[in-house]
XYZ file of C-alpha atoms in Angstrom:
558
model
C -153.201 -44.929 162.071
C -149.530 -45.038 163.062
C -147.042 -46.695 160.684
C -144.073 -48.637 161.914
C -140.630 -47.350 160.936
C -140.216 -50.234 158.467
C -143.627 -49.632 156.930
C -142.949 -45.913 156.627
C -139.651 -46.636 154.939
C -141.336 -48.970 152.464
C -144.012 -46.330 151.774
C -141.436 -43.614 151.100
C -139.407 -45.937 148.863
C -142.549 -46.781 146.948
C -143.252 -43.123 146.318
C -139.736 -42.600 144.962
C -140.100 -45.646 142.735
C -143.352 -44.263 141.326
C -142.007 -40.783 140.636
C -140.074 -41.736 137.451
C -143.152 -43.504 136.141
C -145.333 -40.483 136.822
C -142.865 -37.989 135.360
C -142.336 -40.103 132.255
C -145.989 -39.977 131.281
C -146.364 -37.990 128.047
C -147.875 -34.512 128.431
C -149.427 -34.815 124.981
C -150.879 -37.483 122.738
C -152.598 -37.592 119.375
C -156.147 -38.543 118.463
C -157.437 -39.252 114.958
C -160.181 -36.682 114.316
C -160.357 -37.075 110.523
C -163.946 -38.263 110.450
C -165.381 -35.767 112.917
C -163.454 -32.961 111.214
C -164.850 -33.943 107.806
C -161.498 -34.645 106.154
C -162.120 -38.052 104.566
C -161.394 -38.131 100.800
C -159.554 -41.073 99.281
C -156.120 -40.103 97.967
C -155.466 -41.951 94.702
C -152.043 -42.961 93.418
C -152.463 -45.335 90.495
C -153.644 -48.890 91.030
C -153.407 -50.900 94.242
C -151.018 -53.419 92.680
C -148.281 -50.801 92.101
C -146.934 -51.973 88.755
C -145.076 -48.739 87.980
C -142.773 -46.397 89.900
C -145.182 -43.539 89.088
C -147.764 -45.166 91.364
C -145.781 -45.481 94.593
C -144.782 -41.968 95.695
C -148.130 -40.560 96.715
C -148.729 -36.853 97.230
C -148.445 -33.963 99.642
C -150.452 -31.529 101.754
C -150.367 -27.808 102.537
C -151.595 -25.672 105.420
C -152.337 -22.013 104.670
C -154.940 -19.385 105.542
C -156.487 -18.734 102.147
C -159.290 -16.465 103.435
C -157.352 -14.541 106.123
C -159.701 -15.497 108.950
C -156.925 -16.560 111.341
C -157.490 -20.301 110.934
C -155.267 -22.468 108.753
C -157.008 -24.210 105.867
C -155.923 -27.508 104.322
C -155.058 -28.464 100.750
C -154.683 -32.131 99.789
C -153.042 -33.099 96.507
C -154.473 -36.120 94.689
C -153.135 -38.434 91.987
C -154.722 -40.349 89.123
C -154.291 -43.639 87.273
C -151.946 -44.485 84.437
C -154.801 -45.493 82.140
C -156.438 -42.106 82.592
C -153.258 -40.294 81.592
C -152.829 -42.648 78.631
C -156.379 -41.959 77.481
C -157.321 -45.625 77.922
C -159.889 -44.841 80.600
C -162.240 -41.882 81.107
C -161.100 -39.296 83.664
C -162.028 -40.313 87.180
C -163.834 -38.218 89.740
C -160.687 -37.663 91.777
C -159.353 -34.140 92.217
C -157.387 -32.149 94.722
C -159.158 -30.817 97.813
C -159.272 -27.450 99.556
C -160.827 -27.714 103.000
C -161.848 -24.459 104.687
C -161.248 -24.438 108.422
C -164.546 -23.576 110.111
C -162.846 -22.619 113.368
C -164.757 -25.195 115.401
C -162.707 -28.317 114.720
C -164.426 -29.079 111.419
C -163.618 -28.385 107.773
C -165.719 -27.765 104.666
C -164.741 -28.846 101.157
C -164.657 -25.616 99.124
C -162.575 -26.868 96.183
C -165.203 -26.224 93.545
C -166.148 -22.761 94.824
C -162.497 -21.787 95.176
C -161.618 -23.191 91.733
C -158.499 -25.156 92.748
C -159.259 -28.752 91.644
C -155.890 -29.394 90.021
C -155.455 -31.336 86.819
C -153.990 -34.690 85.823
C -151.744 -36.360 88.395
C -150.789 -34.115 91.318
C -147.785 -34.604 93.591
C -146.831 -31.621 95.736
C -147.938 -28.183 96.871
C -146.552 -25.075 98.521
C -148.363 -21.889 99.541
C -147.100 -18.297 99.788
C -148.031 -14.776 98.693
C -145.941 -14.525 95.510
C -147.438 -11.189 94.385
C -147.425 -9.432 97.791
C -151.114 -8.550 97.707
C -151.884 -9.938 101.170
C -153.544 -13.128 99.922
C -151.742 -16.464 100.030
C -151.358 -18.146 96.654
C -150.920 -21.831 95.880
C -148.533 -23.806 93.680
C -149.312 -27.429 92.766
C -146.578 -29.628 91.287
C -147.661 -32.348 88.890
C -146.632 -35.200 86.685
C -146.761 -32.734 83.858
C -147.025 -28.937 84.005
C -147.301 -27.275 87.405
C -150.221 -25.026 88.336
C -149.922 -21.613 90.000
C -153.213 -20.490 91.521
C -153.405 -16.780 92.327
C -155.597 -15.972 95.319
C -158.159 -13.361 94.272
C -158.952 -12.377 97.854
C -162.646 -13.231 97.559
C -162.489 -16.957 98.285
C -161.567 -17.882 94.722
C -158.350 -18.504 92.806
C -157.273 -17.974 89.198
C -154.887 -20.222 87.286
C -152.084 -17.846 86.249
C -149.523 -20.489 85.275
C -149.218 -19.510 81.639
C -148.568 -15.852 82.366
C -146.261 -16.623 85.295
C -144.123 -18.975 83.213
C -143.527 -21.641 85.853
C -145.385 -24.581 84.267
C -142.107 -26.409 83.816
C -143.187 -28.527 80.884
C -144.275 -32.120 80.651
C -141.934 -33.635 83.243
C -142.379 -35.266 86.639
C -142.249 -32.431 89.179
C -141.823 -33.189 92.879
C -141.061 -30.912 95.838
C -141.060 -27.113 95.672
C -140.268 -24.173 97.930
C -140.617 -20.399 97.886
C -138.072 -17.901 99.237
C -136.610 -14.529 98.372
C -133.115 -15.682 97.426
C -131.901 -12.222 96.341
C -133.710 -10.218 99.054
C -135.541 -7.969 96.608
C -138.853 -8.326 98.462
C -140.352 -10.889 96.066
C -140.650 -14.645 96.503
C -138.747 -16.841 94.071
C -139.420 -20.515 93.439
C -137.395 -23.730 93.281
C -138.999 -26.908 91.874
C -137.336 -30.332 91.975
C -137.715 -32.783 89.113
C -137.902 -36.513 89.862
C -137.443 -38.823 86.872
C -138.184 -39.205 83.181
C -141.133 -41.594 82.984
C -142.907 -41.989 79.634
C -146.482 -43.107 80.200
C -146.918 -44.033 76.549
C -144.318 -46.800 76.613
C -144.707 -47.806 80.249
C -144.578 -51.518 81.007
C -144.875 -53.193 84.423
C -141.469 -53.605 85.990
C -139.866 -56.844 87.109
C -137.177 -56.625 89.772
C -136.311 -58.140 93.118
C -136.428 -56.726 96.632
C -135.201 -58.822 99.548
C -135.842 -61.965 97.476
C -139.402 -60.941 96.524
C -140.386 -60.198 92.925
C -141.820 -56.665 92.716
C -143.032 -54.490 89.854
C -142.631 -50.818 90.821
C -138.950 -50.722 89.930
C -137.013 -47.457 90.132
C -135.754 -44.834 90.262
C -132.508 -46.479 89.191
C -132.743 -47.488 85.571
C -134.502 -44.248 84.640
C -133.181 -40.898 83.560
C -133.710 -38.087 86.039
C -135.775 -34.946 85.465
C -134.250 -31.468 85.824
C -134.745 -29.069 88.731
C -135.572 -25.410 88.098
C -135.122 -22.057 89.852
C -137.506 -19.249 88.898
C -136.816 -15.594 89.702
C -139.849 -13.470 90.546
C -139.959 -10.413 88.282
C -142.490 -8.566 90.421
C -145.098 -8.209 87.669
C -146.778 -11.602 88.000
C -144.151 -13.337 85.891
C -141.066 -15.419 86.645
C -137.825 -15.993 84.732
C -136.061 -19.361 84.633
C -132.589 -18.622 86.039
C -131.529 -22.207 86.703
C -128.359 -22.141 84.614
C -127.533 -18.496 85.255
C -127.731 -18.916 89.021
C -125.548 -22.036 89.185
C -128.160 -24.599 90.255
C -128.331 -26.513 86.998
C -129.088 -30.162 87.791
C -126.403 -31.435 85.417
C -126.404 -34.976 86.787
C -130.225 -35.144 86.642
C -130.509 -36.519 90.160
C -133.890 -37.805 91.357
C -135.099 -34.781 93.350
C -137.777 -35.030 96.020
C -137.953 -32.610 98.978
C -136.796 -28.985 98.751
C -135.968 -26.581 101.590
C -135.007 -22.927 101.335
C -133.237 -21.803 104.534
C -130.285 -19.679 105.616
C -128.109 -22.425 107.057
C -125.027 -20.247 107.654
C -126.880 -17.131 108.875
C -125.278 -14.870 106.282
C -128.593 -13.253 105.373
C -129.213 -15.165 102.141
C -131.364 -18.329 101.909
C -129.638 -21.488 100.713
C -131.289 -24.470 98.987
C -131.283 -28.083 100.194
C -132.594 -30.824 97.904
C -133.100 -34.395 99.150
C -132.340 -36.679 96.215
C -133.540 -40.269 95.926
C -130.686 -42.784 95.436
C -128.283 -39.907 94.674
C -126.191 -37.495 96.737
C -128.160 -34.559 98.136
C -127.638 -30.987 96.977
C -126.850 -28.062 99.275
C -126.626 -24.883 97.230
C -124.902 -22.103 99.163
C -126.256 -18.683 98.283
C -123.268 -16.469 97.434
C -125.307 -13.276 97.783
C -124.816 -12.146 94.193
C -127.684 -14.063 92.610
C -125.662 -17.256 92.215
C -125.247 -20.481 94.184
C -122.556 -23.110 94.699
C -123.210 -26.758 95.552
C -121.320 -27.429 98.816
C -123.164 -30.587 99.881
C -120.057 -32.788 99.842
C -117.789 -30.439 101.779
C -120.652 -29.458 104.101
C -121.213 -33.115 104.994
C -124.843 -33.510 103.879
C -124.447 -35.156 100.465
C -123.966 -38.602 102.024
C -124.423 -40.300 105.375
C -121.617 -40.827 107.882
C -120.570 -43.994 106.021
C -120.045 -42.005 102.825
C -123.070 -43.595 101.166
C -125.867 -41.857 99.312
C -129.348 -42.037 100.771
C -132.642 -42.652 99.099
C -133.599 -39.195 100.309
C -137.382 -38.841 100.511
C -138.430 -36.170 102.996
C -136.437 -33.392 104.610
C -136.839 -31.061 107.574
C -134.931 -28.050 108.861
C -135.015 -26.943 112.475
C -132.876 -25.927 115.430
C -133.211 -28.958 117.705
C -130.526 -27.873 120.192
C -131.423 -24.167 120.369
C -128.007 -22.922 119.255
C -129.284 -20.569 116.551
C -128.239 -22.783 113.624
C -130.737 -24.749 111.557
C -130.078 -28.499 111.485
C -131.220 -30.989 108.822
C -133.096 -34.282 108.974
C -133.617 -36.616 106.003
C -135.811 -39.726 105.754
C -134.775 -42.623 103.554
C -135.483 -46.201 102.439
C -136.002 -49.220 104.695
C -132.958 -50.909 106.264
C -131.107 -47.591 106.348
C -131.305 -45.122 109.230
C -132.773 -41.664 108.764
C -130.066 -39.009 108.980
C -129.802 -36.127 111.447
C -127.184 -33.552 110.455
C -126.095 -31.153 113.200
C -125.204 -27.692 111.922
C -121.740 -26.823 113.217
C -121.754 -23.374 111.596
C -119.699 -21.868 108.793
C -121.115 -24.288 106.243
C -120.363 -27.580 108.007
C -122.628 -30.332 109.341
C -121.976 -33.520 111.328
C -124.035 -36.701 110.938
C -125.203 -37.336 114.529
C -127.895 -39.895 113.688
C -126.597 -42.529 116.119
C -125.222 -40.319 118.919
C -128.554 -38.456 118.969
C -130.634 -41.640 119.178
C -132.569 -41.233 115.919
C -130.548 -43.738 113.908
C -131.427 -47.119 115.334
C -135.229 -46.730 115.763
C -135.634 -45.562 112.154
C -133.800 -48.448 110.448
C -136.824 -50.738 109.911
C -139.004 -48.133 108.247
C -139.278 -46.379 104.895
C -139.755 -42.673 105.572
C -141.392 -39.845 103.629
C -142.843 -36.726 105.243
C -141.018 -35.385 108.287
C -140.698 -32.226 110.351
C -139.338 -30.676 113.516
C -142.026 -29.423 115.910
C -142.516 -29.096 119.661
C -145.354 -31.521 120.318
C -145.270 -31.195 124.113
C -144.430 -27.488 124.430
C -141.289 -28.093 126.485
C -139.107 -25.745 124.424
C -137.277 -28.412 122.400
C -138.213 -29.448 118.885
C -139.162 -33.089 118.375
C -139.189 -35.141 115.158
C -142.211 -36.669 113.422
C -141.720 -39.323 110.712
C -144.328 -40.618 108.256
C -143.580 -44.148 107.088
C -144.831 -46.544 104.425
C -143.315 -49.046 102.014
C -143.533 -48.965 98.216
C -143.997 -52.690 97.520
C -147.361 -54.256 98.466
C -145.913 -57.637 97.409
C -143.718 -57.890 100.534
C -146.570 -58.413 103.017
C -146.283 -61.830 104.634
C -143.092 -62.687 102.762
C -140.344 -60.795 104.594
C -139.949 -59.078 107.931
C -141.278 -55.775 106.557
C -144.749 -54.466 105.816
C -146.351 -52.199 103.249
C -148.356 -50.318 105.879
C -146.154 -48.886 108.598
C -146.568 -46.937 111.840
C -146.139 -43.224 112.331
C -143.142 -42.333 114.449
C -142.485 -39.634 117.053
C -138.977 -38.999 118.348
C -139.024 -36.818 121.444
C -136.220 -34.332 122.040
C -135.104 -34.762 125.663
C -133.106 -31.561 125.640
C -129.523 -32.777 125.779
C -128.973 -33.360 122.081
C -130.667 -36.758 122.234
C -134.019 -38.159 121.157
C -136.115 -41.095 122.342
C -138.977 -42.808 120.574
C -142.339 -42.086 122.200
C -144.646 -43.263 119.397
C -146.524 -45.665 121.656
C -146.900 -43.261 124.561
C -148.145 -40.535 122.208
C -150.902 -42.818 120.896
C -149.498 -43.338 117.408
C -149.117 -47.122 117.600
C -152.819 -47.466 118.408
C -153.738 -45.964 115.054
C -154.419 -48.208 112.048
C -151.263 -48.495 109.996
C -151.151 -46.835 106.594
C -148.647 -46.350 103.841
C -148.023 -42.692 104.575
C -146.455 -40.192 102.204
C -146.892 -36.417 102.564
C -147.549 -34.704 105.857
C -147.329 -31.398 107.697
C -147.878 -29.893 111.126
C -150.305 -27.106 112.037
C -152.093 -25.765 115.094
C -155.352 -25.977 113.168
C -157.571 -25.243 116.183
C -155.397 -22.411 117.554
C -155.142 -23.986 121.002
C -151.344 -23.906 121.201
C -150.895 -27.651 120.717
C -149.440 -28.531 117.314
C -151.498 -31.003 115.244
C -150.571 -33.170 112.246
C -152.041 -34.210 108.892
C -150.811 -37.335 107.066
C -151.588 -38.231 103.457
C -151.921 -42.012 103.060
C -151.502 -43.605 99.673
C -154.767 -45.108 98.302
C -156.508 -44.310 101.574
C -158.036 -41.519 103.592
C -155.790 -38.931 105.225
C -155.159 -38.999 108.961
C -155.808 -35.755 110.834
C -154.243 -35.984 114.276
C -155.310 -33.557 116.989
C -152.734 -32.945 119.702
C -154.526 -33.549 122.976
C -153.524 -32.781 126.541
C -150.284 -30.824 126.479
C -150.677 -30.365 130.221
C -149.599 -27.193 131.941
C -146.803 -26.251 129.519
C -147.035 -22.768 128.069
C -146.504 -21.605 124.493
C -146.482 -18.675 122.109
C -147.107 -18.439 118.347
C -146.212 -15.643 115.972
C -147.781 -14.872 112.612
C -145.557 -12.521 110.627
C -146.278 -10.157 107.732
C -143.618 -8.331 105.782
C -143.965 -4.817 104.431
C -140.623 -4.049 102.815
C -139.805 -7.753 102.963
C -142.015 -10.260 101.130
C -145.557 -10.228 102.510
C -145.428 -13.877 103.667
C -142.268 -13.091 105.678
C -140.600 -16.210 104.278
C -136.990 -16.117 105.444
C -137.715 -14.073 108.584
C -135.767 -15.273 111.632
C -137.202 -15.193 115.126
C -135.338 -15.429 118.424
C -137.301 -15.633 121.653
C -135.992 -15.486 125.212
C -138.039 -16.773 128.123
C -135.905 -16.808 131.241
C -133.156 -19.375 130.729
C -134.723 -20.684 127.511
C -133.632 -19.210 124.171
C -135.104 -20.518 120.911
C -134.784 -19.769 117.217
C -136.847 -20.516 114.130
C -137.262 -19.326 110.552
C -140.359 -18.834 108.389
C -140.364 -21.339 105.521
C -142.606 -22.270 102.601
C -142.004 -25.890 101.581
C -140.326 -28.950 103.045
C -141.377 -32.293 104.571
C -142.284 -34.464 101.549
C -144.116 -32.570 98.788
C -145.776 -30.539 101.563
C -145.826 -27.270 103.495
C -146.310 -26.698 107.237
C -148.177 -24.058 109.213
C -146.426 -20.795 108.220
C -146.740 -19.426 111.757
C -143.884 -20.051 114.186
C -144.690 -21.980 117.339
C -142.558 -22.051 120.467
C -143.141 -24.191 123.552
C -142.134 -22.543 126.825
C -142.392 -25.344 129.364
C -143.456 -23.859 132.724
C -142.042 -20.387 132.004
C -144.594 -17.670 132.575
C -143.558 -15.019 130.089
C -141.511 -14.201 127.002
C -138.948 -11.616 128.014
C -138.011 -10.647 124.477
C -138.760 -11.530 120.872
C -136.469 -10.472 118.042
C -137.400 -10.633 114.360
C -134.703 -10.319 111.737
C -136.558 -9.692 108.490
C -135.186 -10.787 105.084
C -134.158 -7.181 104.439
C -131.821 -7.420 107.436
C -133.949 -5.025 109.482
C -134.561 -6.077 113.113
C -137.708 -5.522 115.195
C -137.756 -6.219 118.938
C -140.638 -6.769 121.320
C -140.598 -7.079 125.110
C -142.709 -8.955 127.674
C -145.110 -10.618 125.264
C -148.190 -12.340 126.615
C -147.978 -16.135 126.513
C -150.529 -18.765 125.446
C -151.727 -16.712 122.519
C -150.998 -16.041 118.846
C -149.309 -12.711 118.101
C -149.747 -11.071 114.697
C -146.626 -9.002 114.072
C -146.027 -6.735 111.097
C -142.674 -5.484 109.861
C -142.121 -1.936 111.057
C -141.191 0.454 108.277
C -139.238 2.952 110.371
């Protein structure tokens, strides 16, 4: 059949009109596999009415390979009810959960066998090998004393909190992170305190939000709880060095998320704390065992308007591939989440609006968050977990208690665009999300997500269909450096694409991500070089690494 010139022209124009539509289709989307994976416990956080501030913050999640089989296992922290803690009701059946990854897309609840049920009212968790024995240990932060579970290496754990000395007393503990702040080869610990809430004199609140009477009032009106820094002594014990090291929380800010990372690349990990309704902390590590709070001068204490956030979750990552770790902080509804670009030498710029993340985040109340490359294009995207704290607002104002998950795609020029709908997130039932973390739980090179929903089942999202984009993952083990390699810095070069990332333990909101480092490569066919700068300062280099696989790399001793 012969086309006329006009018809041919129309046909060609039609093809060009379709090309943007075709190219804009997402290479990856998410599917809820919670039920088929067997991850379906109810996460409790007080009563459904939310009469007290203690009941609204939910809890976190952790990914770690507790049995060293190469598959990441999942720990879910659970809460309780106020009456149980007050002794006015018998203890419920709720507990924390350790799910063993079976390697076939399913998980098995091994909490009882592993002996990690938690106690009381749990909030956060972080996993790392604190004693350098090759087995990843687990810290659980609580309303009340924390719990440190030592991994025995046989599928079980032992509660070593008392000997370790990191219980922290009967306060409300929130986020925590491990890192070797003095580079002595042992992982130290920072734990944020939230607020002073006395369950024995607790009465339902009575305050107003957007013209609606609500009960879970706070944190303003309460006294804060102190943060703590614990130095690892190398013999199974820790020493509280909070005051000595210069990180004493004198103002008793309401601490939530904690991140250890070397933001100025001087070889010593710094500490970022997202504070609720207070200025954030950024403690610069001076390299002599002490820190200095530089948050105000660094530009991360407040937003670009000079106002304090209700900082909930926090993420660190290099979204523009310049070798400097940037910061992202989620906050309360009617206030944009903040993206701070790392300019180097201890300075950040609030680029929330120029980057495109400001406006789409205003309506929501954010908690867990992280940088990750969901589509393997070589640029780190942003995932936000949202949910309100006041059930009373439903049907009364233009906000909702249950809120959608949010994905902001990095388009590679310093800007982000919202792709939540295209990635399948808006088709999911809305929840009131809290903690969350990413992990390639099925080892297929596509990064998956777990979300902890308050008073509901968690949402396990499998990343499906990342198309033809390539990837590489690295699992690191220190020898002279700490065994978990926390603080190690990786630089990979694949043709014209150069990327950087650091190994961390802690972050998001009361949670901890997959400890392995994942890098999308787009259509590039090989990794030309991979450089690891270990916490000791020693550098290992590898050439021409095979793509689309996980590499297990150990610190060379010579």
